[in-house]
């Protein structure tokens, strides 16, 4: 199964954006976690993701980018958050919210991509 890693630098410019950053991190961690089933012996799978790459061609709008691979349905295996972002000094807003973080998301496809799918752009 193929694995993909995406890394993002989040650097809020205000306290309002810092709260949004905190909510983004919490939401991603929530959707990457499994749920304990009713019997407590079975775990439900984490949320699934359908990731697509778009670009904005001349003339506007957005279209699927044919130069990047297609991804099949994925699960988020890992969410790593570094406070502060690498190369930064730790600092916070007056409320204690960090002024930056580096978030790394690791996704794994749920199906095997075989040769015929590779020829289709996967």
mmCIF file of N, CA and C in Angstrom:
data_model
loop_
_atom_site.group_PDB
_atom_site.id
_atom_site.type_symbol
_atom_site.label_atom_id
_atom_site.label_comp_id
_atom_site.label_asym_id
_atom_site.label_seq_id
_atom_site.Cartn_x
_atom_site.Cartn_y
_atom_site.Cartn_z
ATOM 1 N N UNK A 1 0.843 -1.185 0.000
ATOM 2 C CA UNK A 1 0.000 0.000 0.000
ATOM 3 C C UNK A 1 0.884 1.244 0.000
ATOM 4 N N UNK A 2 0.539 2.192 -0.867
ATOM 5 C CA UNK A 2 1.353 3.404 -0.961
ATOM 6 C C UNK A 2 1.085 4.332 0.219
ATOM 7 N N UNK A 3 2.129 5.039 0.587
ATOM 8 C CA UNK A 3 2.059 5.979 1.699
ATOM 9 C C UNK A 3 2.490 7.351 1.194
ATOM 10 N N UNK A 4 1.807 8.397 1.665
ATOM 11 C CA UNK A 4 2.107 9.765 1.255
ATOM 12 C C UNK A 4 2.241 10.643 2.489
ATOM 13 N N UNK A 5 3.196 11.540 2.446
ATOM 14 C CA UNK A 5 3.432 12.449 3.566
ATOM 15 C C UNK A 5 3.314 13.888 3.072
ATOM 16 N N UNK A 6 2.570 14.689 3.818
ATOM 17 C CA UNK A 6 2.404 16.098 3.501
ATOM 18 C C UNK A 6 2.805 16.909 4.732
ATOM 19 N N UNK A 7 3.609 17.932 4.529
ATOM 20 C CA UNK A 7 4.065 18.774 5.634
ATOM 21 C C UNK A 7 3.642 20.218 5.365
ATOM 22 N N UNK A 8 3.088 20.854 6.387
ATOM 23 C CA UNK A 8 2.592 22.225 6.275
ATOM 24 C C UNK A 8 3.137 23.069 7.420
ATOM 25 N N UNK A 9 3.532 24.274 7.101
ATOM 26 C CA UNK A 9 3.909 25.263 8.106
ATOM 27 C C UNK A 9 2.681 26.117 8.373
ATOM 28 N N UNK A 10 2.273 26.179 9.625
ATOM 29 C CA UNK A 10 1.158 27.034 10.020
ATOM 30 C C UNK A 10 1.722 28.154 10.891
ATOM 31 N N UNK A 11 1.500 29.383 10.462
ATOM 32 C CA UNK A 11 2.028 30.537 11.194
ATOM 33 C C UNK A 11 0.947 31.610 11.262
ATOM 34 N N UNK A 12 0.080 31.519 12.252
ATOM 35 C CA UNK A 12 -1.005 32.491 12.360
ATOM 36 C C UNK A 12 -0.479 33.901 12.600
ATOM 37 N N UNK A 13 -1.165 34.856 12.003
ATOM 38 C CA UNK A 13 -0.761 36.259 12.138
ATOM 39 C C UNK A 13 -1.522 36.971 13.252
ATOM 40 N N UNK A 14 -2.513 36.308 13.827
ATOM 41 C CA UNK A 14 -3.320 36.942 14.877
ATOM 42 C C UNK A 14 -3.825 35.866 15.835
ATOM 43 N N UNK A 15 -4.390 36.306 16.919
ATOM 44 C CA UNK A 15 -4.969 35.386 17.895
ATOM 45 C C UNK A 15 -6.123 34.604 17.267
ATOM 46 N N UNK A 16 -6.920 35.245 16.441
ATOM 47 C CA UNK A 16 -8.036 34.575 15.765
ATOM 48 C C UNK A 16 -7.519 33.444 14.886
ATOM 49 N N UNK A 17 -6.453 33.694 14.136
ATOM 50 C CA UNK A 17 -5.861 32.651 13.293
ATOM 51 C C UNK A 17 -5.221 31.553 14.144
ATOM 52 N N UNK A 18 -4.699 31.905 15.313
ATOM 53 C CA UNK A 18 -4.105 30.907 16.209
ATOM 54 C C UNK A 18 -5.180 29.944 16.717
ATOM 55 N N UNK A 19 -6.360 30.457 17.004
ATOM 56 C CA UNK A 19 -7.480 29.600 17.413
ATOM 57 C C UNK A 19 -7.870 28.692 16.257
ATOM 58 N N UNK A 20 -7.886 29.225 15.039
ATOM 59 C CA UNK A 20 -8.190 28.406 13.858
ATOM 60 C C UNK A 20 -7.137 27.310 13.684
ATOM 61 N N UNK A 21 -5.851 27.638 13.907
ATOM 62 C CA UNK A 21 -4.781 26.648 13.802
ATOM 63 C C UNK A 21 -5.011 25.527 14.822
ATOM 64 N N UNK A 22 -5.355 25.874 16.038
ATOM 65 C CA UNK A 22 -5.617 24.875 17.075
ATOM 66 C C UNK A 22 -6.774 23.962 16.657
ATOM 67 N N UNK A 23 -7.826 24.548 16.084
ATOM 68 C CA UNK A 23 -8.976 23.758 15.637
ATOM 69 C C UNK A 23 -8.610 22.834 14.475
ATOM 70 N N UNK A 24 -7.758 23.299 13.571
ATOM 71 C CA UNK A 24 -7.296 22.466 12.452
ATOM 72 C C UNK A 24 -6.546 21.248 12.986
ATOM 73 N N UNK A 25 -5.625 21.478 13.926
ATOM 74 C CA UNK A 25 -4.836 20.385 14.492
ATOM 75 C C UNK A 25 -5.751 19.388 15.209
ATOM 76 N N UNK A 26 -6.683 19.878 16.013
ATOM 77 C CA UNK A 26 -7.601 18.986 16.738
ATOM 78 C C UNK A 26 -8.462 18.176 15.773
ATOM 79 N N UNK A 27 -8.949 18.819 14.714
ATOM 80 C CA UNK A 27 -9.797 18.134 13.741
ATOM 81 C C UNK A 27 -9.028 17.029 13.022
ATOM 82 N N UNK A 28 -7.797 17.318 12.609
ATOM 83 C CA UNK A 28 -6.994 16.305 11.924
ATOM 84 C C UNK A 28 -6.674 15.131 12.849
ATOM 85 N N UNK A 29 -6.329 15.411 14.104
ATOM 86 C CA UNK A 29 -6.053 14.335 15.061
ATOM 87 C C UNK A 29 -7.298 13.478 15.299
ATOM 88 N N UNK A 30 -8.451 14.126 15.387
ATOM 89 C CA UNK A 30 -9.712 13.413 15.595
ATOM 90 C C UNK A 30 -9.973 12.444 14.443
ATOM 91 N N UNK A 31 -9.830 12.928 13.207
ATOM 92 C CA UNK A 31 -10.146 12.096 12.045
ATOM 93 C C UNK A 31 -9.090 11.025 11.765
ATOM 94 N N UNK A 32 -7.918 11.150 12.363
ATOM 95 C CA UNK A 32 -6.873 10.129 12.210
ATOM 96 C C UNK A 32 -7.016 9.017 13.246
ATOM 97 N N UNK A 33 -7.816 9.243 14.277
ATOM 98 C CA UNK A 33 -7.941 8.276 15.363
ATOM 99 C C UNK A 33 -9.072 7.282 15.095
ATOM 100 N N UNK A 34 -8.873 6.014 15.499
ATOM 101 C CA UNK A 34 -9.971 5.049 15.385
ATOM 102 C C UNK A 34 -10.983 5.293 16.507
ATOM 103 N N UNK A 35 -12.152 4.718 16.363
ATOM 104 C CA UNK A 35 -13.175 4.790 17.404
ATOM 105 C C UNK A 35 -13.301 3.407 18.035
ATOM 106 N N UNK A 36 -13.485 3.378 19.343
ATOM 107 C CA UNK A 36 -13.691 2.111 20.045
ATOM 108 C C UNK A 36 -15.131 1.673 19.787
ATOM 109 N N UNK A 37 -15.307 0.432 19.343
ATOM 110 C CA UNK A 37 -16.636 -0.094 19.063
ATOM 111 C C UNK A 37 -17.442 -0.316 20.329
ATOM 112 N N UNK A 38 -18.710 -0.623 20.154
ATOM 113 C CA UNK A 38 -19.629 -0.826 21.272
ATOM 114 C C UNK A 38 -19.146 -1.946 22.189
ATOM 115 N N UNK A 39 -18.583 -3.003 21.608
ATOM 116 C CA UNK A 39 -18.148 -4.142 22.422
ATOM 117 C C UNK A 39 -16.809 -3.886 23.110
ATOM 118 N N UNK A 40 -16.142 -2.811 22.762
ATOM 119 C CA UNK A 40 -14.836 -2.420 23.291
ATOM 120 C C UNK A 40 -13.725 -3.385 22.872
ATOM 121 N N UNK A 41 -14.040 -4.381 22.046
ATOM 122 C CA UNK A 41 -13.038 -5.307 21.541
ATOM 123 C C UNK A 41 -12.708 -5.037 20.085
ATOM 124 N N UNK A 42 -13.491 -4.171 19.469
ATOM 125 C CA UNK A 42 -13.325 -3.867 18.048
ATOM 126 C C UNK A 42 -13.180 -2.365 17.880
ATOM 127 N N UNK A 43 -12.256 -1.979 17.019
ATOM 128 C CA UNK A 43 -12.097 -0.555 16.729
ATOM 129 C C UNK A 43 -12.611 -0.272 15.329
ATOM 130 N N UNK A 44 -13.339 0.822 15.196
ATOM 131 C CA UNK A 44 -13.774 1.276 13.883
ATOM 132 C C UNK A 44 -12.610 1.997 13.223
ATOM 133 N N UNK A 45 -12.564 1.930 11.897
ATOM 134 C CA UNK A 45 -11.456 2.568 11.181
ATOM 135 C C UNK A 45 -11.551 4.083 11.313
ATOM 136 N N UNK A 46 -10.406 4.761 11.200
ATOM 137 C CA UNK A 46 -10.423 6.225 11.203
ATOM 138 C C UNK A 46 -11.191 6.744 9.982
ATOM 139 N N UNK A 47 -11.376 8.033 9.930
ATOM 140 C CA UNK A 47 -12.041 8.656 8.784
ATOM 141 C C UNK A 47 -11.239 8.385 7.518
ATOM 142 N N UNK A 48 -11.921 8.380 6.391
ATOM 143 C CA UNK A 48 -11.234 8.193 5.114
ATOM 144 C C UNK A 48 -11.155 9.536 4.392
ATOM 145 N N UNK A 49 -10.144 9.653 3.527
ATOM 146 C CA UNK A 49 -9.883 10.895 2.809
ATOM 147 C C UNK A 49 -9.764 10.593 1.322
ATOM 148 N N UNK A 50 -10.323 11.459 0.517
ATOM 149 C CA UNK A 50 -10.133 11.423 -0.932
ATOM 150 C C UNK A 50 -9.363 12.678 -1.305
ATOM 151 N N UNK A 51 -8.064 12.523 -1.545
ATOM 152 C CA UNK A 51 -7.164 13.647 -1.799
ATOM 153 C C UNK A 51 -6.985 13.815 -3.305
ATOM 154 N N UNK A 52 -7.162 15.046 -3.756
ATOM 155 C CA UNK A 52 -6.965 15.364 -5.165
ATOM 156 C C UNK A 52 -6.115 16.631 -5.267
ATOM 157 N N UNK A 53 -5.311 16.697 -6.313
ATOM 158 C CA UNK A 53 -4.447 17.852 -6.544
ATOM 159 C C UNK A 53 -5.014 18.697 -7.672
ATOM 160 N N UNK A 54 -5.217 19.979 -7.404
ATOM 161 C CA UNK A 54 -5.737 20.906 -8.405
ATOM 162 C C UNK A 54 -4.721 22.009 -8.655
ATOM 163 N N UNK A 55 -4.904 22.704 -9.769
ATOM 164 C CA UNK A 55 -4.122 23.907 -10.047
ATOM 165 C C UNK A 55 -5.032 24.895 -10.748
ATOM 166 N N UNK A 56 -4.584 26.133 -10.823
ATOM 167 C CA UNK A 56 -5.357 27.194 -11.461
ATOM 168 C C UNK A 56 -4.710 27.554 -12.793
ATOM 169 N N UNK A 57 -5.294 27.090 -13.902
ATOM 170 C CA UNK A 57 -4.707 27.383 -15.214
ATOM 171 C C UNK A 57 -4.950 28.842 -15.608
ATOM 172 N N UNK A 58 -4.261 29.275 -16.655
ATOM 173 C CA UNK A 58 -4.476 30.620 -17.187
ATOM 174 C C UNK A 58 -5.953 30.750 -17.534
ATOM 175 N N UNK A 59 -6.551 31.848 -17.159
ATOM 176 C CA UNK A 59 -7.975 32.040 -17.415
ATOM 177 C C UNK A 59 -8.828 31.818 -16.185
ATOM 178 N N UNK A 60 -8.224 31.295 -15.100
ATOM 179 C CA UNK A 60 -8.947 31.141 -13.838
ATOM 180 C C UNK A 60 -9.589 29.785 -13.659
ATOM 181 N N UNK A 61 -10.249 29.645 -12.535
ATOM 182 C CA UNK A 61 -10.871 28.380 -12.186
ATOM 183 C C UNK A 61 -9.850 27.390 -11.649
ATOM 184 N N UNK A 62 -10.300 26.195 -11.385
ATOM 185 C CA UNK A 62 -9.426 25.133 -10.894
ATOM 186 C C UNK A 62 -9.696 23.875 -11.696
ATOM 187 N N UNK A 63 -8.653 23.133 -11.955
ATOM 188 C CA UNK A 63 -8.780 21.878 -12.683
ATOM 189 C C UNK A 63 -7.834 20.844 -12.085
ATOM 190 N N UNK A 64 -8.192 19.587 -12.229
ATOM 191 C CA UNK A 64 -7.379 18.494 -11.703
ATOM 192 C C UNK A 64 -5.998 18.530 -12.353
ATOM 193 N N UNK A 65 -4.953 18.406 -11.551
ATOM 194 C CA UNK A 65 -3.582 18.493 -12.062
ATOM 195 C C UNK A 65 -3.151 17.129 -12.622
ATOM 196 N N UNK A 66 -2.947 17.038 -13.958
ATOM 197 C CA UNK A 66 -2.577 15.757 -14.557
ATOM 198 C C UNK A 66 -1.104 15.397 -14.355
ATOM 199 N N UNK A 67 -0.326 16.311 -13.787
ATOM 200 C CA UNK A 67 1.120 16.090 -13.609
ATOM 201 C C UNK A 67 1.472 15.522 -12.241
ATOM 202 N N UNK A 68 0.468 15.354 -11.397
ATOM 203 C CA UNK A 68 0.662 14.744 -10.083
ATOM 204 C C UNK A 68 -0.154 13.460 -10.026
ATOM 205 N N UNK A 69 0.295 12.487 -9.239
ATOM 206 C CA UNK A 69 -0.411 11.198 -9.239
ATOM 207 C C UNK A 69 -1.805 11.307 -8.621
ATOM 208 N N UNK A 70 -2.704 10.471 -9.115
ATOM 209 C CA UNK A 70 -4.010 10.324 -8.481
ATOM 210 C C UNK A 70 -3.801 9.476 -7.230
ATOM 211 N N UNK A 71 -4.569 9.755 -6.206
ATOM 212 C CA UNK A 71 -4.516 8.958 -4.981
ATOM 213 C C UNK A 71 -5.858 8.277 -4.799
ATOM 214 N N UNK A 72 -5.826 7.028 -4.402
ATOM 215 C CA UNK A 72 -7.056 6.323 -4.081
ATOM 216 C C UNK A 72 -7.471 6.732 -2.662
ATOM 217 N N UNK A 73 -8.607 6.279 -2.212
ATOM 218 C CA UNK A 73 -9.087 6.611 -0.877
ATOM 219 C C UNK A 73 -8.031 6.220 0.159
ATOM 220 N N UNK A 74 -7.780 7.137 1.105
ATOM 221 C CA UNK A 74 -6.713 6.966 2.104
ATOM 222 C C UNK A 74 -7.265 7.078 3.522
ATOM 223 N N UNK A 75 -6.465 6.591 4.459
ATOM 224 C CA UNK A 75 -6.665 6.889 5.877
ATOM 225 C C UNK A 75 -5.442 7.673 6.341
ATOM 226 N N UNK A 76 -5.649 8.522 7.320
ATOM 227 C CA UNK A 76 -4.538 9.284 7.892
ATOM 228 C C UNK A 76 -3.950 8.429 9.011
ATOM 229 N N UNK A 77 -2.723 7.955 8.788
ATOM 230 C CA UNK A 77 -2.072 7.079 9.767
ATOM 231 C C UNK A 77 -1.444 7.839 10.915
ATOM 232 N N UNK A 78 -1.010 9.059 10.635
ATOM 233 C CA UNK A 78 -0.248 9.784 11.655
ATOM 234 C C UNK A 78 -0.401 11.279 11.464
ATOM 235 N N UNK A 79 -0.490 11.983 12.578
ATOM 236 C CA UNK A 79 -0.473 13.438 12.595
ATOM 237 C C UNK A 79 0.620 13.842 13.575
ATOM 238 N N UNK A 80 1.688 14.429 13.052
ATOM 239 C CA UNK A 80 2.786 14.907 13.901
ATOM 240 C C UNK A 80 2.758 16.430 13.912
ATOM 241 N N UNK A 81 2.830 16.999 15.101
ATOM 242 C CA UNK A 81 2.815 18.451 15.235
ATOM 243 C C UNK A 81 4.040 18.871 16.030
ATOM 244 N N UNK A 82 4.829 19.767 15.459
ATOM 245 C CA UNK A 82 6.013 20.307 16.138
ATOM 246 C C UNK A 82 5.757 21.749 16.529
ATOM 247 N N UNK A 83 5.864 22.030 17.826
ATOM 248 C CA UNK A 83 5.774 23.398 18.353
ATOM 249 C C UNK A 83 7.127 23.759 18.909
ATOM 250 N N UNK A 84 7.751 24.802 18.516
ATOM 251 C CA UNK A 84 7.409 25.657 17.374
ATOM 252 C C UNK A 84 7.827 24.979 16.079
ATOM 253 N N UNK A 85 7.554 25.653 14.962
ATOM 254 C CA UNK A 85 8.025 25.133 13.675
ATOM 255 C C UNK A 85 9.544 25.061 13.714
ATOM 256 N N UNK A 86 10.150 24.057 13.064
ATOM 257 C CA UNK A 86 11.618 23.939 13.060
ATOM 258 C C UNK A 86 12.285 25.244 12.597
ATOM 259 N N UNK A 87 13.348 25.598 13.299
ATOM 260 C CA UNK A 87 14.066 26.823 12.972
ATOM 261 C C UNK A 87 13.503 28.053 13.656
ATOM 262 N N UNK A 88 12.435 27.864 14.416
ATOM 263 C CA UNK A 88 11.811 28.987 15.123
ATOM 264 C C UNK A 88 12.067 28.860 16.617
ATOM 265 N N UNK A 89 11.990 29.976 17.286
ATOM 266 C CA UNK A 89 12.078 29.990 18.737
ATOM 267 C C UNK A 89 10.676 29.837 19.292
ATOM 268 N N UNK A 90 10.539 29.116 20.413
ATOM 269 C CA UNK A 90 9.206 28.947 20.977
ATOM 270 C C UNK A 90 8.691 30.280 21.482
ATOM 271 N N UNK A 91 7.477 30.618 21.044
ATOM 272 C CA UNK A 91 6.831 31.822 21.521
ATOM 273 C C UNK A 91 5.329 31.679 21.345
ATOM 274 N N UNK A 92 4.579 32.420 22.149
ATOM 275 C CA UNK A 92 3.124 32.325 22.110
ATOM 276 C C UNK A 92 2.501 33.708 22.046
ATOM 277 N N UNK A 93 1.222 33.726 21.677
ATOM 278 C CA UNK A 93 0.429 34.946 21.818
ATOM 279 C C UNK A 93 0.141 35.131 23.303
ATOM 280 N N UNK A 94 -0.405 36.260 23.695
ATOM 281 C CA UNK A 94 -0.635 36.547 25.115
ATOM 282 C C UNK A 94 -1.589 35.552 25.770
ATOM 283 N N UNK A 95 -2.369 34.816 24.973
ATOM 284 C CA UNK A 95 -3.292 33.808 25.522
ATOM 285 C C UNK A 95 -2.642 32.436 25.660
ATOM 286 N N UNK A 96 -1.406 32.293 25.169
ATOM 287 C CA UNK A 96 -0.711 31.016 25.253
ATOM 288 C C UNK A 96 -0.742 30.208 23.968
ATOM 289 N N UNK A 97 -1.512 30.647 22.971
ATOM 290 C CA UNK A 97 -1.517 29.934 21.685
ATOM 291 C C UNK A 97 -0.155 30.091 21.011
ATOM 292 N N UNK A 98 0.410 28.989 20.482
ATOM 293 C CA UNK A 98 1.705 29.082 19.793
ATOM 294 C C UNK A 98 1.610 29.949 18.539
ATOM 295 N N UNK A 99 2.704 30.600 18.202
ATOM 296 C CA UNK A 99 2.724 31.469 17.022
ATOM 297 C C UNK A 99 3.079 30.703 15.749
ATOM 298 N N UNK A 100 3.459 29.421 15.873
ATOM 299 C CA UNK A 100 3.721 28.620 14.681
ATOM 300 C C UNK A 100 3.751 27.146 15.038
ATOM 301 N N UNK A 101 3.557 26.327 14.022
ATOM 302 C CA UNK A 101 3.743 24.888 14.173
ATOM 303 C C UNK A 101 3.996 24.290 12.792
ATOM 304 N N UNK A 102 4.627 23.144 12.795
ATOM 305 C CA UNK A 102 4.837 22.374 11.576
ATOM 306 C C UNK A 102 4.012 21.109 11.745
ATOM 307 N N UNK A 103 3.104 20.868 10.828
ATOM 308 C CA UNK A 103 2.247 19.695 10.917
ATOM 309 C C UNK A 103 2.571 18.751 9.761
ATOM 310 N N UNK A 104 2.770 17.477 10.087
ATOM 311 C CA UNK A 104 3.056 16.453 9.091
ATOM 312 C C UNK A 104 1.938 15.419 9.141
ATOM 313 N N UNK A 105 1.337 15.160 7.987
ATOM 314 C CA UNK A 105 0.253 14.188 7.867
ATOM 315 C C UNK A 105 0.751 13.017 7.027
ATOM 316 N N UNK A 106 0.556 11.815 7.523
ATOM 317 C CA UNK A 106 0.963 10.618 6.792
ATOM 318 C C UNK A 106 -0.301 9.839 6.436
ATOM 319 N N UNK A 107 -0.527 9.681 5.130
ATOM 320 C CA UNK A 107 -1.696 8.978 4.617
ATOM 321 C C UNK A 107 -1.279 7.668 3.977
ATOM 322 N N UNK A 108 -2.146 6.661 4.068
ATOM 323 C CA UNK A 108 -1.910 5.386 3.388
ATOM 324 C C UNK A 108 -3.171 5.041 2.601
ATOM 325 N N UNK A 109 -2.949 4.653 1.336
ATOM 326 C CA UNK A 109 -4.073 4.245 0.510
ATOM 327 C C UNK A 109 -4.659 2.942 1.041
ATOM 328 N N UNK A 110 -5.953 2.765 0.809
ATOM 329 C CA UNK A 110 -6.662 1.594 1.324
ATOM 330 C C UNK A 110 -6.680 0.437 0.334
ATOM 331 N N UNK A 111 -6.155 0.640 -0.847
ATOM 332 C CA UNK A 111 -6.138 -0.438 -1.830
ATOM 333 C C UNK A 111 -4.776 -0.504 -2.513
ATOM 334 N N UNK A 112 -4.497 -1.646 -3.074
ATOM 335 C CA UNK A 112 -3.242 -1.848 -3.778
ATOM 336 C C UNK A 112 -3.361 -1.198 -5.164
ATOM 337 N N UNK A 113 -2.360 -0.405 -5.515
ATOM 338 C CA UNK A 113 -2.327 0.212 -6.835
ATOM 339 C C UNK A 113 -1.480 -0.692 -7.732
ATOM 340 N N UNK A 114 -2.156 -1.363 -8.655
ATOM 341 C CA UNK A 114 -1.446 -2.284 -9.538
ATOM 342 C C UNK A 114 -1.185 -1.605 -10.883
ATOM 343 N N UNK A 115 -0.496 -2.280 -11.770
ATOM 344 C CA UNK A 115 0.015 -1.694 -13.008
ATOM 345 C C UNK A 115 -1.053 -1.016 -13.853
ATOM 346 N N UNK A 116 -2.217 -1.616 -13.968
ATOM 347 C CA UNK A 116 -3.281 -1.020 -14.787
ATOM 348 C C UNK A 116 -3.704 0.333 -14.230
ATOM 349 N N UNK A 117 -3.736 0.464 -12.904
ATOM 350 C CA UNK A 117 -4.090 1.742 -12.282
ATOM 351 C C UNK A 117 -2.979 2.763 -12.464
ATOM 352 N N UNK A 118 -1.738 2.322 -12.437
ATOM 353 C CA UNK A 118 -0.611 3.240 -12.669
ATOM 354 C C UNK A 118 -0.733 3.853 -14.069
ATOM 355 N N UNK A 119 -1.139 3.054 -15.035
ATOM 356 C CA UNK A 119 -1.327 3.564 -16.396
ATOM 357 C C UNK A 119 -2.479 4.572 -16.473
ATOM 358 N N UNK A 120 -3.389 4.534 -15.496
ATOM 359 C CA UNK A 120 -4.494 5.490 -15.434
ATOM 360 C C UNK A 120 -4.129 6.744 -14.637
ATOM 361 N N UNK A 121 -2.882 6.848 -14.198
ATOM 362 C CA UNK A 121 -2.444 8.047 -13.499
ATOM 363 C C UNK A 121 -2.278 7.909 -12.006
ATOM 364 N N UNK A 122 -2.513 6.714 -11.458
ATOM 365 C CA UNK A 122 -2.339 6.509 -10.022
ATOM 366 C C UNK A 122 -0.889 6.262 -9.684
#
